[in-house]
PDB file of C-alpha atoms (C1' of nucleotides) in Angstrom:
ATOM      1  CA  MET A 100      72.736 -11.719 102.612  1.00 48.00           C
ATOM      2  CA  GLU A 101      71.318 -12.598  99.120  1.00 52.00           C
ATOM      3  CA  ALA A 102      73.087 -14.393  96.612  1.00 50.00           C
ATOM      4  CA  THR A 103      74.075 -11.649  94.068  1.00 59.00           C
ATOM      5  CA  PHE A 104      76.041 -12.505  91.119  1.00 66.00           C
ATOM      6  CA  THR A 105      76.734  -8.982  89.838  1.00 82.00           C
ATOM      7  CA  SER A 106      76.422  -5.840  91.844  1.00 90.00           C
ATOM      8  CA  GLU A 107      73.051  -3.853  91.866  1.00 90.00           C
ATOM      9  CA  ASP A 108      74.730  -1.041  90.228  1.00 93.00           C
ATOM     10  CA  ALA A 109      75.967  -3.211  87.394  1.00 95.00           C
ATOM     11  CA  ARG A 110      72.350  -4.400  86.856  1.00 97.00           C
ATOM     12  CA  ASN A 111      71.113  -0.845  86.813  1.00 97.00           C
ATOM     13  CA  ARG A 112      73.573   0.090  84.239  1.00 98.00           C
ATOM     14  CA  ALA A 113      72.549  -2.657  82.129  1.00 98.00           C
ATOM     15  CA  ALA A 114      69.139  -1.992  82.493  1.00 98.00           C
ATOM     16  CA  LEU A 115      69.772   1.455  81.191  1.00 98.00           C
ATOM     17  CA  ILE A 116      71.259   0.223  78.263  1.00 98.00           C
ATOM     18  CA  ALA A 117      68.524  -2.215  77.395  1.00 98.00           C
ATOM     19  CA  ARG A 118      65.988   0.676  78.163  1.00 98.00           C
ATOM     20  CA  ALA A 119      67.632   2.739  75.481  1.00 98.00           C
ATOM     21  CA  MET A 120      67.485  -0.073  72.934  1.00 98.00           C
ATOM     22  CA  ALA A 121      63.733  -0.774  73.903  1.00 98.00           C
ATOM     23  CA  ASP A 122      62.357   1.079  71.021  1.00 98.00           C
ATOM     24  CA  PRO A 123      62.178   0.012  67.363  1.00 98.00           C
ATOM     25  CA  LYS A 124      62.950   3.557  66.128  1.00 98.00           C
ATOM     26  CA  ARG A 125      66.117   3.754  68.173  1.00 98.00           C
ATOM     27  CA  LEU A 126      67.050   0.254  66.860  1.00 98.00           C
ATOM     28  CA  CYS A 127      66.658   1.645  63.493  1.00 98.00           C
ATOM     29  CA  VAL A 128      68.974   4.559  64.221  1.00 98.00           C
ATOM     30  CA  LEU A 129      71.539   2.019  65.242  1.00 98.00           C
ATOM     31  CA  GLU A 130      71.262   0.260  62.142  1.00 98.00           C
ATOM     32  CA  GLN A 131      71.648   3.130  60.140  1.00 98.00           C
ATOM     33  CA  LEU A 132      74.574   4.343  62.320  1.00 98.00           C
ATOM     34  CA  ALA A 133      76.134   0.961  61.519  1.00 98.00           C
ATOM     35  CA  GLY A 134      76.747   2.269  57.978  1.00 96.00           C
ATOM     36  CA  GLY A 135      78.599   5.386  59.361  1.00 97.00           C
ATOM     37  CA  GLU A 136      77.931   8.748  60.513  1.00 98.00           C
ATOM     38  CA  ARG A 137      74.548  10.345  59.876  1.00 98.00           C
ATOM     39  CA  SER A 138      72.936  13.649  60.525  1.00 98.00           C
ATOM     40  CA  VAL A 139      69.774  14.096  62.541  1.00 98.00           C
ATOM     41  CA  SER A 140      67.798  15.151  59.438  1.00 98.00           C
ATOM     42  CA  ASP A 141      69.008  12.237  57.564  1.00 98.00           C
ATOM     43  CA  LEU A 142      68.110   9.857  60.530  1.00 98.00           C
ATOM     44  CA  SER A 143      64.785  11.574  60.687  1.00 98.00           C
ATOM     45  CA  HIS A 144      63.997  10.741  57.144  1.00 97.00           C
ATOM     46  CA  ASP A 145      65.112   7.339  57.231  1.00 96.00           C
ATOM     47  CA  VAL A 146      63.570   6.307  60.232  1.00 97.00           C
ATOM     48  CA  GLY A 147      60.288   8.013  59.377  1.00 96.00           C
ATOM     49  CA  CYS A 148      59.943  10.440  62.160  1.00 96.00           C
ATOM     50  CA  GLN A 149      59.833  14.347  62.871  1.00 97.00           C
ATOM     51  CA  VAL A 150      63.180  15.950  63.470  1.00 98.00           C
ATOM     52  CA  PRO A 151      62.347  17.020  67.152  1.00 98.00           C
ATOM     53  CA  ASN A 152      61.427  13.404  68.109  1.00 98.00           C
ATOM     54  CA  MET A 153      64.431  12.137  66.320  1.00 98.00           C
ATOM     55  CA  SER A 154      66.397  14.594  68.347  1.00 98.00           C
ATOM     56  CA  GLN A 155      64.911  13.173  71.580  1.00 98.00           C
ATOM     57  CA  HIS A 156      65.463   9.477  70.497  1.00 98.00           C
ATOM     58  CA  LEU A 157      69.247  10.506  69.859  1.00 98.00           C
ATOM     59  CA  SER A 158      69.425  12.120  73.221  1.00 98.00           C
ATOM     60  CA  VAL A 159      68.190   9.010  75.051  1.00 98.00           C
ATOM     61  CA  LEU A 160      70.851   6.992  73.139  1.00 98.00           C
ATOM     62  CA  ARG A 161      73.659   9.451  73.774  1.00 98.00           C
ATOM     63  CA  SER A 162      72.682   9.633  77.640  1.00 98.00           C
ATOM     64  CA  ALA A 163      73.075   5.771  77.502  1.00 98.00           C
ATOM     65  CA  GLY A 164      76.451   6.100  75.919  1.00 98.00           C
ATOM     66  CA  LEU A 165      75.504   4.351  72.682  1.00 98.00           C
ATOM     67  CA  VAL A 166      76.302   7.130  70.421  1.00 98.00           C
ATOM     68  CA  ARG A 167      78.316  10.323  70.155  1.00 98.00           C
ATOM     69  CA  SER A 168      77.668  13.447  68.251  1.00 98.00           C
ATOM     70  CA  ARG A 169      80.022  15.846  66.142  1.00 98.00           C
ATOM     71  CA  ARG A 170      78.952  19.238  64.726  1.00 98.00           C
ATOM     72  CA  ASP A 171      79.946  20.464  61.262  1.00 98.00           C
ATOM     73  CA  GLY A 172      78.444  23.919  60.633  1.00 97.00           C
ATOM     74  CA  THR A 173      74.772  23.736  61.247  1.00 98.00           C
ATOM     75  CA  THR A 174      74.821  19.810  60.888  1.00 98.00           C
ATOM     76  CA  VAL A 175      75.206  17.455  63.763  1.00 98.00           C
ATOM     77  CA  PHE A 176      76.442  14.024  62.951  1.00 98.00           C
ATOM     78  CA  TYR A 177      75.929  10.993  65.128  1.00 98.00           C
ATOM     79  CA  ARG A 178      77.954   7.859  65.164  1.00 98.00           C
ATOM     80  CA  LEU A 179      78.033   4.567  67.209  1.00 98.00           C
ATOM     81  CA  VAL A 180      80.455   4.790  70.162  1.00 98.00           C
ATOM     82  CA  ASP A 181      81.544   1.426  70.002  1.00 95.00           C
ATOM     83  CA  ASP A 182      81.131  -2.025  67.994  1.00 97.00           C
ATOM     84  CA  ARG A 183      79.908  -3.580  71.275  1.00 98.00           C
ATOM     85  CA  VAL A 184      76.515  -1.589  70.641  1.00 98.00           C
ATOM     86  CA  LEU A 185      75.910  -3.707  67.494  1.00 98.00           C
ATOM     87  CA  ASP A 186      77.142  -6.839  69.317  1.00 98.00           C
ATOM     88  CA  ALA A 187      74.439  -6.200  71.921  1.00 98.00           C
ATOM     89  CA  TYR A 188      72.045  -5.475  69.198  1.00 98.00           C
ATOM     90  CA  ARG A 189      72.831  -8.735  67.417  1.00 98.00           C
ATOM     91  CA  ALA A 190      72.468 -10.629  70.683  1.00 98.00           C
ATOM     92  CA  LEU A 191      69.043  -9.368  71.120  1.00 98.00           C
ATOM     93  CA  GLN A 192      68.120 -10.232  67.553  1.00 98.00           C
ATOM     94  CA  LEU A 193      69.286 -13.907  68.345  1.00 98.00           C
ATOM     95  CA  VAL A 194      67.036 -14.205  71.332  1.00 98.00           C
ATOM     96  CA  ALA A 195      64.156 -12.775  69.220  1.00 97.00           C
ATOM     97  CA  GLY A 196      64.742 -15.558  66.991  1.00 90.00           C
TER      98      GLY A 196
ATOM     99  CA  MET B1117      62.660   3.568  49.507  1.00 48.00           C
ATOM    100  CA  GLU B1118      64.342   3.939  52.684  1.00 52.00           C
ATOM    101  CA  ALA B1119      67.573   1.831  53.433  1.00 49.00           C
ATOM    102  CA  THR B1120      66.278  -0.836  56.040  1.00 58.00           C
ATOM    103  CA  PHE B1121      68.908  -3.315  57.027  1.00 66.00           C
ATOM    104  CA  THR B1122      66.390  -5.572  58.937  1.00 83.00           C
ATOM    105  CA  SER B1123      62.466  -5.744  58.760  1.00 90.00           C
ATOM    106  CA  GLU B1124      60.638  -3.457  60.985  1.00 91.00           C
ATOM    107  CA  ASP B1125      59.192  -6.870  62.412  1.00 93.00           C
ATOM    108  CA  ALA B1126      62.632  -7.889  63.427  1.00 95.00           C
ATOM    109  CA  ARG B1127      63.189  -4.550  65.252  1.00 97.00           C
ATOM    110  CA  ASN B1128      60.061  -4.766  66.917  1.00 97.00           C
ATOM    111  CA  ARG B1129      60.597  -8.326  68.220  1.00 98.00           C
ATOM    112  CA  ALA B1130      64.300  -7.179  69.289  1.00 98.00           C
ATOM    113  CA  ALA B1131      62.699  -4.035  70.949  1.00 98.00           C
ATOM    114  CA  LEU B1132      60.413  -6.420  73.013  1.00 98.00           C
ATOM    115  CA  ILE B1133      63.179  -8.518  74.110  1.00 98.00           C
ATOM    116  CA  ALA B1134      65.162  -5.326  75.303  1.00 98.00           C
ATOM    117  CA  ARG B1135      62.101  -4.109  77.000  1.00 98.00           C
ATOM    118  CA  ALA B1136      61.950  -7.165  79.072  1.00 98.00           C
ATOM    119  CA  MET B1137      65.401  -6.818  80.036  1.00 98.00           C
ATOM    120  CA  ALA B1138      64.978  -3.185  80.853  1.00 98.00           C
ATOM    121  CA  ASP B1139      64.431  -3.655  84.477  1.00 98.00           C
ATOM    122  CA  PRO B1140      67.192  -4.254  87.228  1.00 98.00           C
ATOM    123  CA  LYS B1141      65.016  -6.774  89.089  1.00 98.00           C
ATOM    124  CA  ARG B1142      64.301  -8.707  85.983  1.00 98.00           C
ATOM    125  CA  LEU B1143      67.808  -8.978  85.231  1.00 98.00           C
ATOM    126  CA  CYS B1144      68.447 -10.107  88.775  1.00 98.00           C
ATOM    127  CA  VAL B1145      66.014 -12.803  87.954  1.00 98.00           C
ATOM    128  CA  LEU B1146      67.891 -13.811  84.937  1.00 98.00           C
ATOM    129  CA  GLU B1147      71.126 -14.266  87.127  1.00 98.00           C
ATOM    130  CA  GLN B1148      69.371 -16.323  89.633  1.00 98.00           C
ATOM    131  CA  LEU B1149      68.001 -18.624  86.856  1.00 98.00           C
ATOM    132  CA  ALA B1150      71.511 -18.792  85.453  1.00 97.00           C
ATOM    133  CA  GLY B1151      72.297 -21.105  88.280  1.00 96.00           C
ATOM    134  CA  GLY B1152      69.169 -23.401  87.689  1.00 97.00           C
ATOM    135  CA  GLU B1153      65.592 -23.667  88.273  1.00 98.00           C
ATOM    136  CA  ARG B1154      63.871 -21.488  90.960  1.00 98.00           C
ATOM    137  CA  SER B1155      60.577 -21.178  92.385  1.00 98.00           C
ATOM    138  CA  VAL B1156      58.505 -17.825  92.390  1.00 98.00           C
ATOM    139  CA  SER B1157      59.040 -17.408  96.315  1.00 98.00           C
ATOM    140  CA  ASP B1158      62.635 -18.159  96.148  1.00 98.00           C
ATOM    141  CA  LEU B1159      63.085 -15.469  93.396  1.00 98.00           C
ATOM    142  CA  SER B1160      60.916 -13.160  95.349  1.00 98.00           C
ATOM    143  CA  HIS B1161      63.323 -13.528  98.330  1.00 97.00           C
ATOM    144  CA  ASP B1162      66.557 -13.376  96.510  1.00 96.00           C
ATOM    145  CA  VAL B1163      65.477 -10.309  94.252  1.00 97.00           C
ATOM    146  CA  GLY B1164      63.715  -8.647  97.302  1.00 96.00           C
ATOM    147  CA  CYS B1165      60.257  -7.866  96.120  1.00 97.00           C
ATOM    148  CA  GLN B1166      56.722  -9.226  97.006  1.00 97.00           C
ATOM    149  CA  VAL B1167      55.547 -12.328  95.396  1.00 98.00           C
ATOM    150  CA  PRO B1168      52.706 -10.778  93.249  1.00 98.00           C
ATOM    151  CA  ASN B1169      55.219  -8.282  91.940  1.00 98.00           C
ATOM    152  CA  MET B1170      57.591 -11.153  91.238  1.00 98.00           C
ATOM    153  CA  SER B1171      54.814 -12.987  89.365  1.00 98.00           C
ATOM    154  CA  GLN B1172      54.213  -9.932  87.282  1.00 98.00           C
ATOM    155  CA  HIS B1173      57.901  -9.658  86.293  1.00 98.00           C
ATOM    156  CA  LEU B1174      57.948 -13.425  85.650  1.00 98.00           C
ATOM    157  CA  SER B1175      55.002 -12.866  83.355  1.00 98.00           C
ATOM    158  CA  VAL B1176      56.862 -10.344  81.324  1.00 98.00           C
ATOM    159  CA  LEU B1177      59.809 -12.478  80.924  1.00 98.00           C
ATOM    160  CA  ARG B1178      57.815 -15.326  79.828  1.00 98.00           C
ATOM    161  CA  SER B1179      55.682 -13.178  77.277  1.00 98.00           C
ATOM    162  CA  ALA B1180      59.089 -12.069  75.868  1.00 98.00           C
ATOM    163  CA  GLY B1181      60.115 -15.776  75.555  1.00 98.00           C
ATOM    164  CA  LEU B1182      62.987 -15.505  77.988  1.00 98.00           C
ATOM    165  CA  VAL B1183      61.768 -18.027  80.505  1.00 98.00           C
ATOM    166  CA  ARG B1184      59.553 -20.982  80.777  1.00 98.00           C
ATOM    167  CA  SER B1185      57.734 -22.379  83.839  1.00 98.00           C
ATOM    168  CA  ARG B1186      57.049 -25.938  85.347  1.00 97.00           C
ATOM    169  CA  ARG B1187      54.566 -26.737  87.943  1.00 97.00           C
ATOM    170  CA  ASP B1188      55.388 -29.158  90.687  1.00 97.00           C
ATOM    171  CA  GLY B1189      52.453 -29.430  93.188  1.00 97.00           C
ATOM    172  CA  THR B1190      51.846 -26.010  94.219  1.00 97.00           C
ATOM    173  CA  THR B1191      55.085 -24.827  93.454  1.00 98.00           C
ATOM    174  CA  VAL B1192      56.029 -23.288  90.067  1.00 98.00           C
ATOM    175  CA  PHE B1193      59.577 -23.497  89.017  1.00 98.00           C
ATOM    176  CA  TYR B1194      61.075 -20.918  86.424  1.00 98.00           C
ATOM    177  CA  ARG B1195      64.194 -21.585  84.040  1.00 98.00           C
ATOM    178  CA  LEU B1196      66.026 -19.863  81.282  1.00 98.00           C
ATOM    179  CA  VAL B1197      64.646 -20.951  78.011  1.00 98.00           C
ATOM    180  CA  ASP B1198      68.117 -20.613  76.291  1.00 95.00           C
ATOM    181  CA  ASP B1199      71.659 -19.705  76.951  1.00 97.00           C
ATOM    182  CA  ARG B1200      71.201 -16.915  74.459  1.00 98.00           C
ATOM    183  CA  VAL B1201      69.437 -15.136  76.827  1.00 98.00           C
ATOM    184  CA  LEU B1202      72.640 -14.990  79.061  1.00 98.00           C
ATOM    185  CA  ASP B1203      74.643 -13.957  75.987  1.00 98.00           C
ATOM    186  CA  ALA B1204      72.363 -10.826  75.275  1.00 98.00           C
ATOM    187  CA  TYR B1205      72.602 -10.002  78.922  1.00 98.00           C
ATOM    188  CA  ARG B1206      76.564 -10.203  78.937  1.00 98.00           C
ATOM    189  CA  ALA B1207      76.468  -8.209  75.839  1.00 98.00           C
ATOM    190  CA  LEU B1208      74.408  -5.431  77.513  1.00 98.00           C
ATOM    191  CA  GLN B1209      76.950  -5.398  80.406  1.00 98.00           C
ATOM    192  CA  LEU B1210      79.773  -5.217  77.960  1.00 98.00           C
ATOM    193  CA  VAL B1211      78.137  -1.939  76.515  1.00 98.00           C
ATOM    194  CA  ALA B1212      77.435  -0.728  80.044  1.00 97.00           C
ATOM    195  CA  GLY B1213      81.140  -1.144  80.632  1.00 90.00           C
TER     196      GLY B1213
ATOM    197  C1'  DT C 589      35.293 -30.758 103.171  1.00 77.57           C
ATOM    198  C1'  DC C 590      38.042 -27.952 105.256  1.00 77.57           C
ATOM    199  C1'  DA C 591      42.149 -25.481 105.730  1.00 77.57           C
ATOM    200  C1'  DC C 592      46.582 -24.105 104.349  1.00 77.57           C
ATOM    201  C1'  DA C 593      50.249 -22.869 101.166  1.00 77.57           C
ATOM    202  C1'  DA C 594      51.911 -21.166  96.514  1.00 77.57           C
ATOM    203  C1'  DG C 595      50.989 -18.220  92.520  1.00 77.57           C
ATOM    204  C1'  DT C 596      48.046 -15.376  89.742  1.00 77.57           C
ATOM    205  C1'  DT C 597      45.134 -11.757  88.512  1.00 77.57           C
ATOM    206  C1'  DG C 598      42.558  -7.222  89.259  1.00 77.57           C
ATOM    207  C1'  DC C 599      42.643  -2.647  90.701  1.00 77.57           C
ATOM    208  C1'  DG C 600      44.433   2.125  91.850  1.00 77.57           C
ATOM    209  C1'  DC C 601      48.183   5.104  91.848  1.00 77.57           C
ATOM    210  C1'  DA C 602      52.411   7.647  90.694  1.00 77.57           C
ATOM    211  C1'  DA C 603      56.109   7.878  87.440  1.00 77.57           C
ATOM    212  C1'  DT C 604      57.946   7.411  82.855  1.00 77.57           C
ATOM    213  C1'  DC C 605      57.481   7.332  77.877  1.00 77.57           C
ATOM    214  C1'  DA C 606      56.660   8.417  72.887  1.00 77.57           C
ATOM    215  C1'  DC C 607      54.846  11.654  70.382  1.00 77.57           C
ATOM    216  C1'  DG C 608      52.994  16.034  67.916  1.00 77.57           C
ATOM    217  C1'  DC C 609      53.598  20.957  68.041  1.00 77.57           C
ATOM    218  C1'  DA C 610      55.379  25.477  69.020  1.00 77.57           C
ATOM    219  C1'  DA C 611      59.173  28.240  70.514  1.00 77.57           C
ATOM    220  C1'  DT C 612      64.056  28.614  71.281  1.00 77.57           C
ATOM    221  C1'  DG C 613      69.182  28.111  70.197  1.00 77.57           C
ATOM    222  C1'  DA C 614      73.259  27.756  66.966  1.00 77.57           C
ATOM    223  C1'  DT C 615      75.731  28.662  62.507  1.00 77.57           C
ATOM    224  C1'  DA C 616      76.654  30.029  57.947  1.00 77.57           C
ATOM    225  C1'  DG C 617      75.888  33.658  53.930  1.00 77.57           C
ATOM    226  C1'  DG C 618      74.430  37.736  52.187  1.00 77.57           C
TER     227       DG C 618
ATOM    228  C1'  DC D1114      71.692  42.839  61.053  1.00 77.57           C
ATOM    229  C1'  DC D1115      68.562  39.798  58.453  1.00 77.57           C
ATOM    230  C1'  DT D1116      67.241  35.431  57.059  1.00 77.57           C
ATOM    231  C1'  DA D1117      67.360  30.730  56.264  1.00 77.57           C
ATOM    232  C1'  DT D1118      68.578  26.129  57.709  1.00 77.57           C
ATOM    233  C1'  DC D1119      69.717  22.552  61.133  1.00 77.57           C
ATOM    234  C1'  DA D1120      68.847  21.111  65.500  1.00 77.57           C
ATOM    235  C1'  DT D1121      67.523  21.206  70.560  1.00 77.57           C
ATOM    236  C1'  DT D1122      64.261  22.390  74.243  1.00 77.57           C
ATOM    237  C1'  DG D1123      59.598  22.756  76.438  1.00 77.57           C
ATOM    238  C1'  DC D1124      54.890  21.739  76.965  1.00 77.57           C
ATOM    239  C1'  DG D1125      50.583  18.740  76.915  1.00 77.57           C
ATOM    240  C1'  DT D1126      48.571  14.315  76.209  1.00 77.57           C
ATOM    241  C1'  DG D1127      47.592   9.555  75.942  1.00 77.57           C
ATOM    242  C1'  DA D1128      49.676   5.154  76.669  1.00 77.57           C
ATOM    243  C1'  DT D1129      52.503   2.417  79.254  1.00 77.57           C
ATOM    244  C1'  DT D1130      55.092   0.773  83.509  1.00 77.57           C
ATOM    245  C1'  DG D1131      56.131  -0.869  88.393  1.00 77.57           C
ATOM    246  C1'  DC D1132      54.311  -1.271  92.642  1.00 77.57           C
ATOM    247  C1'  DG D1133      51.496  -2.316  96.825  1.00 77.57           C
ATOM    248  C1'  DC D1134      47.398  -4.381  98.167  1.00 77.57           C
ATOM    249  C1'  DA D1135      43.441  -7.354  98.157  1.00 77.57           C
ATOM    250  C1'  DA D1136      40.818 -11.208  96.015  1.00 77.57           C
ATOM    251  C1'  DC D1137      40.964 -15.253  93.567  1.00 77.57           C
ATOM    252  C1'  DT D1138      42.805 -19.815  91.658  1.00 77.57           C
ATOM    253  C1'  DT D1139      45.166 -24.192  92.247  1.00 77.57           C
ATOM    254  C1'  DG D1140      47.068 -27.948  94.590  1.00 77.57           C
ATOM    255  C1'  DT D1141      48.055 -30.732  99.002  1.00 77.57           C
ATOM    256  C1'  DG D1142      46.872 -33.163 102.897  1.00 77.57           C
ATOM    257  C1'  DA D1143      44.263 -34.071 107.098  1.00 77.57           C
TER     258       DA D1143
END
DNA sequence: TCACAAGTTGCGCAATCACGCAATGATAGG
DNA sequence: CCTATCATTGCGTGATTGCGCAACTTGTGA
């Protein structure tokens, strides 16, 4: 029996979060969303990539549970799901020095 | 001029940290190292992978600046570089719920 | 020098990833 | 309906990743 501090499942979940944050453009999205809701096309413009690409990045973030979406007419607004997302991002920045 | 909260370079560095932590086995290594220095073969046993594979994982962690190594005879001991590494890991776990 | 043990590095493979592009939904207005 | 807009999905591609295996390097001691 190996000395395991947290369950393997907990590690897998944490790794999924890290994977979702392992891309500069997705981190840029999180920064934009720190200022409040934004539409896909707004994010696409701010981050500097095409709309389909942004939609996929947002899908990754949503699958990881970092953001949620809300539809208003033809526009879909994304927002951070929780302040802990920013806490994690800041913790990464501290390690990055 | 886009609203950029942090420089692109800061995002790239944070993304590198996240990528280094985006693997369950590497997170397991960090947990083991939280208890102090450990050799490559010890980590290999505890995490449950082959030594060459562990060496590569450690190389990833070292390139990201999360761990350092020390040589004693033929044995190489790895340790966490800083407590902020564990802080970041805990922050990820909080998001993971 | 020889043998052995501990790590590292190189190689090939299957899987995943980020991206560009085209096609397909969904919604509002005329 | 028709059309325009906003967004998602599907496909192909080049790049990266994690792994197993073999070969090599490094350090120790007889």
